[in-house]
Short mmCIF file of C-alpha atoms in Angstrom, two decimals:
data_model
loop_
_atom_site.label_atom_id
_atom_site.label_comp_id
_atom_site.label_asym_id
_atom_site.label_seq_id
_atom_site.Cartn_x
_atom_site.Cartn_y
_atom_site.Cartn_z
CA UNK R 1 -6.80 6.56 39.48
CA UNK R 2 -6.53 10.33 39.49
CA UNK R 3 -9.68 12.38 39.67
CA UNK R 4 -10.93 13.91 36.45
CA UNK R 5 -10.18 17.65 36.52
CA UNK R 6 -13.32 19.61 37.34
CA UNK R 7 -12.51 22.73 35.36
CA UNK R 8 -13.55 23.03 31.72
CA UNK R 9 -10.63 22.44 29.34
CA UNK R 10 -9.47 24.91 26.70
CA UNK R 11 -9.43 23.75 23.07
CA UNK R 12 -7.08 25.10 20.41
CA UNK R 13 -8.06 24.27 16.83
CA UNK R 14 -5.20 24.51 14.35
CA UNK R 15 -6.64 26.07 11.19
CA UNK R 16 -3.86 27.94 9.42
CA UNK R 17 -2.92 25.52 6.65
CA UNK R 18 -3.18 26.13 2.89
CA UNK R 19 -4.73 22.77 1.98
CA UNK R 20 -3.19 22.76 -1.49
CA UNK R 21 -3.81 19.05 -2.04
CA UNK R 22 -7.55 19.84 -2.05
CA UNK R 23 -7.31 22.28 -4.94
CA UNK R 24 -9.43 23.45 -6.73
CA UNK R 25 -11.93 23.53 -3.84
CA UNK R 26 -9.24 24.70 -1.47
CA UNK R 27 -7.77 28.11 -2.38
CA UNK R 28 -5.25 30.38 -0.67
CA UNK R 29 -7.90 32.69 0.81
CA UNK R 30 -10.44 29.95 1.46
CA UNK R 31 -8.54 26.71 2.18
CA UNK R 32 -9.97 23.28 2.76
CA UNK R 33 -10.75 23.81 6.45
CA UNK R 34 -13.32 26.43 5.33
CA UNK R 35 -14.81 24.10 2.72
CA UNK R 36 -17.47 21.40 2.85
CA UNK R 37 -15.64 18.21 2.03
CA UNK R 38 -17.53 15.19 3.36
CA UNK R 39 -20.70 16.72 4.90
CA UNK R 40 -22.90 19.82 4.75
CA UNK R 41 -20.56 21.52 7.26
CA UNK R 42 -17.10 22.92 6.67
CA UNK R 43 -14.21 20.91 8.11
CA UNK R 44 -13.67 23.67 10.68
CA UNK R 45 -17.33 23.70 11.70
CA UNK R 46 -17.22 19.92 12.11
CA UNK R 47 -14.25 20.39 14.44
CA UNK R 48 -15.89 23.20 16.43
CA UNK R 49 -19.04 21.12 16.95
CA UNK R 50 -16.89 18.19 18.04
CA UNK R 51 -15.06 20.43 20.51
CA UNK R 52 -18.37 21.58 21.96
CA UNK R 53 -18.88 18.06 23.32
CA UNK R 54 -15.87 18.51 25.64
CA UNK R 55 -15.87 22.24 26.43
CA UNK R 56 -17.87 25.46 26.11
CA UNK R 57 -17.79 27.85 23.15
CA UNK R 58 -16.01 30.58 25.11
CA UNK R 59 -13.08 28.19 25.68
CA UNK R 60 -12.62 27.20 22.04
CA UNK R 61 -9.87 29.10 20.22
CA UNK R 62 -8.75 28.98 16.60
CA UNK R 63 -5.10 29.31 15.64
CA UNK R 64 -4.81 30.88 12.19
CA UNK R 65 -3.73 34.02 10.31
CA UNK R 66 -5.50 37.39 10.06
CA UNK R 67 -6.83 36.79 6.53
CA UNK R 68 -8.42 33.47 7.44
CA UNK R 69 -9.86 34.92 10.65
CA UNK R 70 -11.97 37.27 8.54
CA UNK R 71 -13.09 34.40 6.29
CA UNK R 72 -13.91 32.19 9.28
CA UNK R 73 -16.11 34.87 10.85
CA UNK R 74 -17.90 35.38 7.52
CA UNK R 75 -18.83 31.71 7.45
CA UNK R 76 -19.50 31.43 11.21
CA UNK R 77 -20.43 34.89 12.57
CA UNK R 78 -21.55 33.36 15.89
CA UNK R 79 -18.01 32.27 16.75
CA UNK R 80 -16.43 34.66 19.33
CA UNK R 81 -14.31 37.14 17.39
CA UNK R 82 -11.87 37.46 20.30
CA UNK R 83 -11.15 33.71 20.41
CA UNK R 84 -8.37 33.67 17.84
CA UNK R 85 -4.64 33.15 18.25
CA UNK R 86 -3.22 34.97 15.24
CA UNK R 87 0.16 33.99 13.85
CA UNK R 88 1.95 36.58 11.66
CA UNK R 89 3.24 33.81 9.38
CA UNK R 90 2.93 30.04 9.19
CA UNK R 91 5.76 28.40 11.12
CA UNK R 92 4.29 24.89 11.57
CA UNK R 93 2.72 23.86 14.89
CA UNK R 94 5.33 24.45 17.63
CA UNK R 95 5.37 28.30 17.54
CA UNK R 96 1.58 28.69 17.49
CA UNK R 97 1.16 26.19 20.34
CA UNK R 98 3.85 27.98 22.37
CA UNK R 99 2.17 31.36 21.79
CA UNK R 100 -1.24 29.90 22.71
CA UNK R 101 0.09 28.32 25.89
CA UNK R 102 1.47 31.68 27.05
CA UNK R 103 -1.89 33.32 26.34
CA UNK R 104 -3.91 30.62 28.12
CA UNK R 105 -1.60 30.67 31.14
CA UNK R 106 -2.15 34.41 31.50
CA UNK R 107 -5.91 34.17 30.99
CA UNK R 108 -6.80 30.93 32.77
CA UNK R 109 -3.85 29.93 34.97
CA UNK R 110 -3.01 26.26 34.41
CA UNK R 111 -5.88 24.80 32.38
CA UNK R 112 -5.97 21.54 30.48
CA UNK R 113 -5.29 22.40 26.85
CA UNK R 114 -6.52 20.15 24.04
CA UNK R 115 -5.02 20.69 20.58
CA UNK R 116 -7.03 19.59 17.55
CA UNK R 117 -6.52 19.98 13.81
CA UNK R 118 -9.28 21.41 11.64
CA UNK R 119 -9.01 18.83 8.87
CA UNK R 120 -9.77 15.46 10.43
CA UNK R 121 -12.61 13.00 9.87
CA UNK R 122 -13.75 11.52 13.20
CA UNK R 123 -16.68 9.17 13.77
CA UNK R 124 -18.60 8.56 15.94
CA UNK R 125 -18.37 11.80 17.90
CA UNK R 126 -19.53 10.17 21.15
CA UNK R 127 -16.43 7.95 21.09
CA UNK R 128 -14.25 11.00 20.49
CA UNK R 129 -15.80 12.64 23.55
CA UNK R 130 -15.30 9.53 25.67
CA UNK R 131 -11.67 9.14 24.61
CA UNK R 132 -10.85 12.78 25.38
CA UNK R 133 -12.51 12.56 28.79
CA UNK R 134 -10.44 9.48 29.61
CA UNK R 135 -7.23 11.05 28.27
CA UNK R 136 -7.66 14.05 30.59
CA UNK R 137 -6.87 11.73 33.51
CA UNK R 138 -3.34 11.36 32.17
CA UNK R 139 -2.46 15.07 32.01
CA UNK R 140 -1.46 14.96 35.68
CA UNK R 141 1.41 12.68 34.59
CA UNK R 142 2.63 14.75 31.65
CA UNK R 143 1.75 15.37 28.02
CA UNK R 144 -0.79 13.12 26.36
CA UNK R 145 -1.45 12.23 22.76
CA UNK R 146 -4.03 9.97 21.21
CA UNK R 147 -3.14 6.92 19.15
CA UNK R 148 -5.28 5.35 16.42
CA UNK R 149 -5.00 1.63 15.73
CA UNK R 150 -3.99 1.36 12.05
CA UNK R 151 -6.17 -0.60 9.63
CA UNK R 152 -3.90 -0.34 6.57
CA UNK R 153 -0.19 0.19 5.79
CA UNK R 154 -0.43 3.97 5.47
CA UNK R 155 2.79 5.69 4.34
CA UNK R 156 1.46 9.22 4.83
CA UNK R 157 1.09 9.11 8.62
CA UNK R 158 3.46 9.15 11.56
CA UNK R 159 3.49 6.16 13.94
CA UNK R 160 3.86 5.72 17.71
CA UNK R 161 5.20 2.67 19.51
CA UNK R 162 4.01 2.22 23.08
CA UNK R 163 5.62 0.73 26.16
CA UNK R 164 4.20 -0.19 29.55
CA UNK R 165 0.50 0.36 30.30
CA UNK R 166 -0.58 3.14 32.66
CA UNK R 167 -3.95 3.64 34.40
CA UNK R 168 -5.56 4.93 31.21
CA UNK R 169 -3.07 4.48 28.40
CA UNK R 170 0.57 3.65 27.77
CA UNK R 171 4.02 5.12 28.04
CA UNK R 172 5.51 6.08 24.67
CA UNK R 173 8.67 4.33 23.49
CA UNK R 174 9.32 6.05 20.18
CA UNK R 175 7.94 8.05 17.27
CA UNK R 176 8.39 7.05 13.63
CA UNK R 177 7.87 9.42 10.74
CA UNK R 178 6.18 8.52 7.47
CA UNK R 179 7.53 5.06 6.52
CA UNK R 180 7.83 3.37 3.16
CA UNK R 181 5.22 0.74 2.29
CA UNK R 182 7.32 -2.24 3.34
CA UNK R 183 8.05 -0.68 6.74
CA UNK R 184 4.39 0.30 7.21
CA UNK R 185 3.40 -3.33 6.65
CA UNK R 186 5.69 -4.32 9.52
CA UNK R 187 4.28 -1.59 11.76
CA UNK R 188 0.63 -2.62 11.40
CA UNK R 189 1.44 -6.20 12.40
CA UNK R 190 2.77 -5.02 15.76
CA UNK R 191 0.26 -4.70 18.59
CA UNK R 192 1.98 -1.68 20.14
CA UNK R 193 2.09 0.50 17.01
CA UNK R 194 -0.42 3.29 16.43
CA UNK R 195 -1.02 6.15 14.01
CA UNK R 196 -0.30 9.60 15.39
CA UNK R 197 -3.36 11.77 14.57
CA UNK R 198 -1.84 14.92 16.10
CA UNK R 199 -4.34 15.29 18.96
CA UNK R 200 -2.57 16.52 22.11
CA UNK R 201 -3.62 17.16 25.70
CA UNK R 202 -1.54 18.79 28.41
CA UNK R 203 -1.58 21.25 31.26
CA UNK R 204 -0.41 24.71 30.20
CA UNK R 205 2.39 24.66 32.78
CA UNK R 206 3.54 21.27 31.49
CA UNK R 207 3.87 22.26 27.84
CA UNK R 208 5.60 25.53 28.75
CA UNK R 209 8.02 23.65 31.00
CA UNK R 210 8.82 21.16 28.23
CA UNK R 211 9.25 23.96 25.70
CA UNK R 212 11.63 25.67 28.11
CA UNK R 213 13.62 22.47 28.42
CA UNK R 214 13.63 21.14 24.86
CA UNK R 215 12.84 24.13 22.61
CA UNK R 216 14.03 27.36 24.25
CA UNK R 217 14.78 28.68 20.77
CA UNK R 218 11.02 28.69 20.16
CA UNK R 219 9.69 29.70 23.57
CA UNK R 220 12.36 32.29 24.35
CA UNK R 221 11.53 35.00 21.78
CA UNK R 222 7.82 34.63 22.51
CA UNK R 223 8.14 34.58 26.30
CA UNK R 224 10.50 37.57 26.32
CA UNK R 225 8.02 39.74 24.42
CA UNK R 226 4.79 38.44 25.93
CA UNK R 227 2.27 39.99 26.22
CA UNK R 228 3.02 41.75 22.96
CA UNK R 229 2.06 45.43 22.85
CA UNK R 230 1.28 45.31 19.15
CA UNK R 231 1.15 42.91 16.22
CA UNK R 232 4.39 44.32 14.83
CA UNK R 233 6.31 43.14 17.90
CA UNK R 234 4.79 39.67 17.55
CA UNK R 235 5.74 39.66 13.88
CA UNK R 236 9.33 40.50 14.78
CA UNK R 237 9.41 37.67 17.33
CA UNK R 238 7.98 35.17 14.83
CA UNK R 239 10.69 36.06 12.33
CA UNK R 240 13.22 34.74 14.84
CA UNK R 241 11.51 31.34 15.10
CA UNK R 242 12.16 28.22 13.03
CA UNK R 243 9.37 26.41 11.23
CA UNK R 244 9.03 23.33 13.41
CA UNK R 245 6.35 20.82 14.32
CA UNK R 246 5.45 20.28 17.96
CA UNK R 247 6.25 16.59 17.40
CA UNK R 248 9.94 17.15 16.65
CA UNK R 249 10.32 20.16 18.95
CA UNK R 250 8.92 18.48 22.07
CA UNK R 251 7.16 15.15 21.74
CA UNK R 252 10.08 13.17 20.34
CA UNK R 253 12.43 14.53 23.02
CA UNK R 254 10.36 14.49 26.20
CA UNK R 255 10.19 11.60 28.67
CA UNK R 256 6.84 12.87 29.97
CA UNK R 257 4.66 11.47 27.18
CA UNK R 258 1.62 9.23 27.52
CA UNK R 259 -0.60 7.79 24.80
CA UNK R 260 -4.30 6.92 25.07
CA UNK R 261 -5.86 4.69 22.42
CA UNK R 262 -8.68 6.30 20.45
CA UNK R 263 -11.95 4.38 20.24
CA UNK R 264 -13.20 6.34 17.23
CA UNK R 265 -12.56 6.10 13.49
CA UNK R 266 -10.09 8.73 12.28
CA UNK R 267 -8.76 9.85 8.95
CA UNK R 268 -6.59 12.74 7.91
CA UNK R 269 -8.56 14.58 5.21
CA UNK R 270 -5.32 15.36 3.44
CA UNK R 271 -6.14 14.91 -0.23
CA UNK R 272 -8.91 13.87 -2.61
CA UNK R 273 -7.80 10.27 -2.15
CA UNK R 274 -9.12 10.38 1.43
CA UNK R 275 -12.70 10.54 0.10
CA UNK R 276 -12.56 6.88 -0.88
CA UNK R 277 -12.18 6.06 2.81
CA UNK R 278 -14.94 8.44 3.93
CA UNK R 279 -17.61 8.30 1.21
CA UNK R 280 -19.58 5.10 0.54
CA UNK R 281 -18.55 3.22 -2.60
CA UNK R 282 -19.98 0.67 -4.98
CA UNK R 283 -18.71 -2.85 -5.69
CA UNK R 284 -16.32 -1.46 -8.32
CA UNK R 285 -14.78 0.89 -5.73
CA UNK R 286 -16.21 4.06 -7.25
CA UNK R 287 -16.87 6.89 -4.77
CA UNK R 288 -19.07 9.88 -5.59
CA UNK R 289 -20.09 13.15 -3.95
CA UNK R 290 -22.75 15.14 -5.76
CA UNK R 291 -26.14 14.59 -7.37
CA UNK R 292 -26.44 11.78 -9.93
CA UNK R 293 -23.67 9.52 -11.18
CA UNK R 294 -23.62 6.63 -13.66
CA UNK R 295 -20.83 4.13 -14.16
CA UNK R 296 -20.42 1.85 -17.18
CA UNK R 297 -17.40 -0.41 -17.20
CA UNK R 298 -15.75 2.03 -14.80
CA UNK R 299 -13.92 1.35 -11.55
CA UNK R 300 -11.84 3.00 -8.88
CA UNK R 301 -13.04 6.53 -9.65
CA UNK R 302 -13.51 9.38 -7.15
CA UNK R 303 -15.72 12.35 -7.98
CA UNK R 304 -16.93 15.51 -6.26
CA UNK R 305 -18.97 17.51 -8.75
CA UNK R 306 -21.83 19.99 -9.06
CA UNK R 307 -23.34 18.83 -12.36
CA UNK R 308 -26.77 17.22 -12.34
CA UNK R 309 -25.17 14.04 -13.70
CA UNK R 310 -21.65 12.80 -14.25
CA UNK R 311 -21.09 9.61 -16.26
CA UNK R 312 -17.96 7.47 -16.25
CA UNK R 313 -17.56 5.26 -19.32
CA UNK R 314 -14.76 2.73 -19.67
CA UNK R 315 -12.35 4.56 -17.35
CA UNK R 316 -10.72 3.67 -14.07
CA UNK R 317 -8.77 5.33 -11.28
CA UNK R 318 -9.75 8.88 -12.19
CA UNK R 319 -10.34 11.75 -9.76
CA UNK R 320 -12.76 14.41 -11.01
CA UNK R 321 -13.42 17.59 -9.01
CA UNK R 322 -15.68 20.37 -10.28
CA UNK R 323 -15.85 23.94 -9.02
CA UNK R 324 -17.73 26.83 -10.73
CA UNK R 325 -14.53 28.07 -12.38
CA UNK R 326 -12.27 24.98 -12.48
CA UNK R 327 -12.52 21.33 -13.50
CA UNK R 328 -9.75 19.04 -12.23
CA UNK R 329 -9.25 15.65 -13.88
CA UNK R 330 -6.35 13.56 -12.65
CA UNK R 331 -5.31 9.95 -12.22
CA UNK R 332 -4.77 8.44 -8.80
CA UNK R 333 -1.05 8.40 -9.53
CA UNK R 334 -1.06 12.02 -10.61
CA UNK R 335 -2.93 13.46 -7.64
CA UNK R 336 0.26 13.46 -5.60
CA UNK R 337 1.68 16.11 -7.93
CA UNK R 338 -0.99 18.75 -7.23
CA UNK R 339 1.39 20.93 -5.21
CA UNK R 340 3.99 20.83 -7.98
CA UNK R 341 1.32 21.71 -10.55
CA UNK R 342 0.13 24.68 -8.49
CA UNK R 343 3.68 25.89 -8.11
CA UNK R 344 4.02 25.83 -11.87
CA UNK R 345 0.67 27.58 -12.35
CA UNK R 346 1.76 30.43 -10.07
CA UNK R 347 4.34 31.40 -12.66
CA UNK R 348 1.50 32.28 -15.03
CA UNK R 349 -0.24 35.54 -14.06
CA UNK R 350 -3.34 34.55 -16.04
CA UNK R 351 -3.82 31.49 -13.83
CA UNK R 352 -3.19 33.27 -10.50
CA UNK R 353 -6.89 34.03 -9.94
CA UNK R 354 -7.67 30.30 -9.93
CA UNK R 355 -5.28 29.76 -7.02
CA UNK R 356 -6.29 32.60 -4.68
#
């Protein structure tokens, strides 16, 4: 077995998303990663604290945009203001990871880089730490991702199928994007199928080499201009790049992929529906976040409210979210249309203030 690298790894937290499916708590200028969703900490703060179990604060970086950087520092003024990788516009994960890798190579040489998302639920943290420490052994062999053993036929996640075992994990046979329900049922019955939580580990030189090989259209414009003399030059370079996920740009093409099984519980905090898997519920499958709640002949409801008391009478499968200026009431079936609803609301200037 390879020796665990002695140097402290670098962590990149991806925190540039809009989080529209968590409206009305998530807004354009203060999206869900800056909100308290399942604890008394913001999702981003939960992620930073988690990262502190595997590295030091000076080696934690946040990938986001300039507007959100200001909001992040307002909420967490102790975070190093220089530890941001700023993207001029959102282009999915491949461009920001490529830009970060160039920066970390220049600053640190060839460090281990761990990429995390800012909107995940992970418990217990000690198992997260242990899994990451084990996964670092595999970065000498290539790029590493974590895999979560599925406990339900989830259609909203990507899946990984594994091959032969390695010292710590497995080789990766294939990636499968979000399946339909029938296909997901087949996946969870197979021992070598895992959810892909989007947690990556690799040496900086490895990811840059794989980008050079499989995605020169992404790395090229960034590498040619790096280090950028001003933000305008970076903006020009970003305009040349496609919007592409690191999964499709690199992971699904490379033969240098390893997977390590996660020993922690994981959930993508993607929409209000995820609260039923995170918050405790009663025997009628009601889940509540707030002060007092009373149910009478009510089942399957999810609520996150600020009122002293919310009462559910004779209703089922409702989602109720209260903010100081907005009350959202939707059915479970309807919650999937939040993005479409917001798009429609943007056409009304009167409603614009409730979106920003």
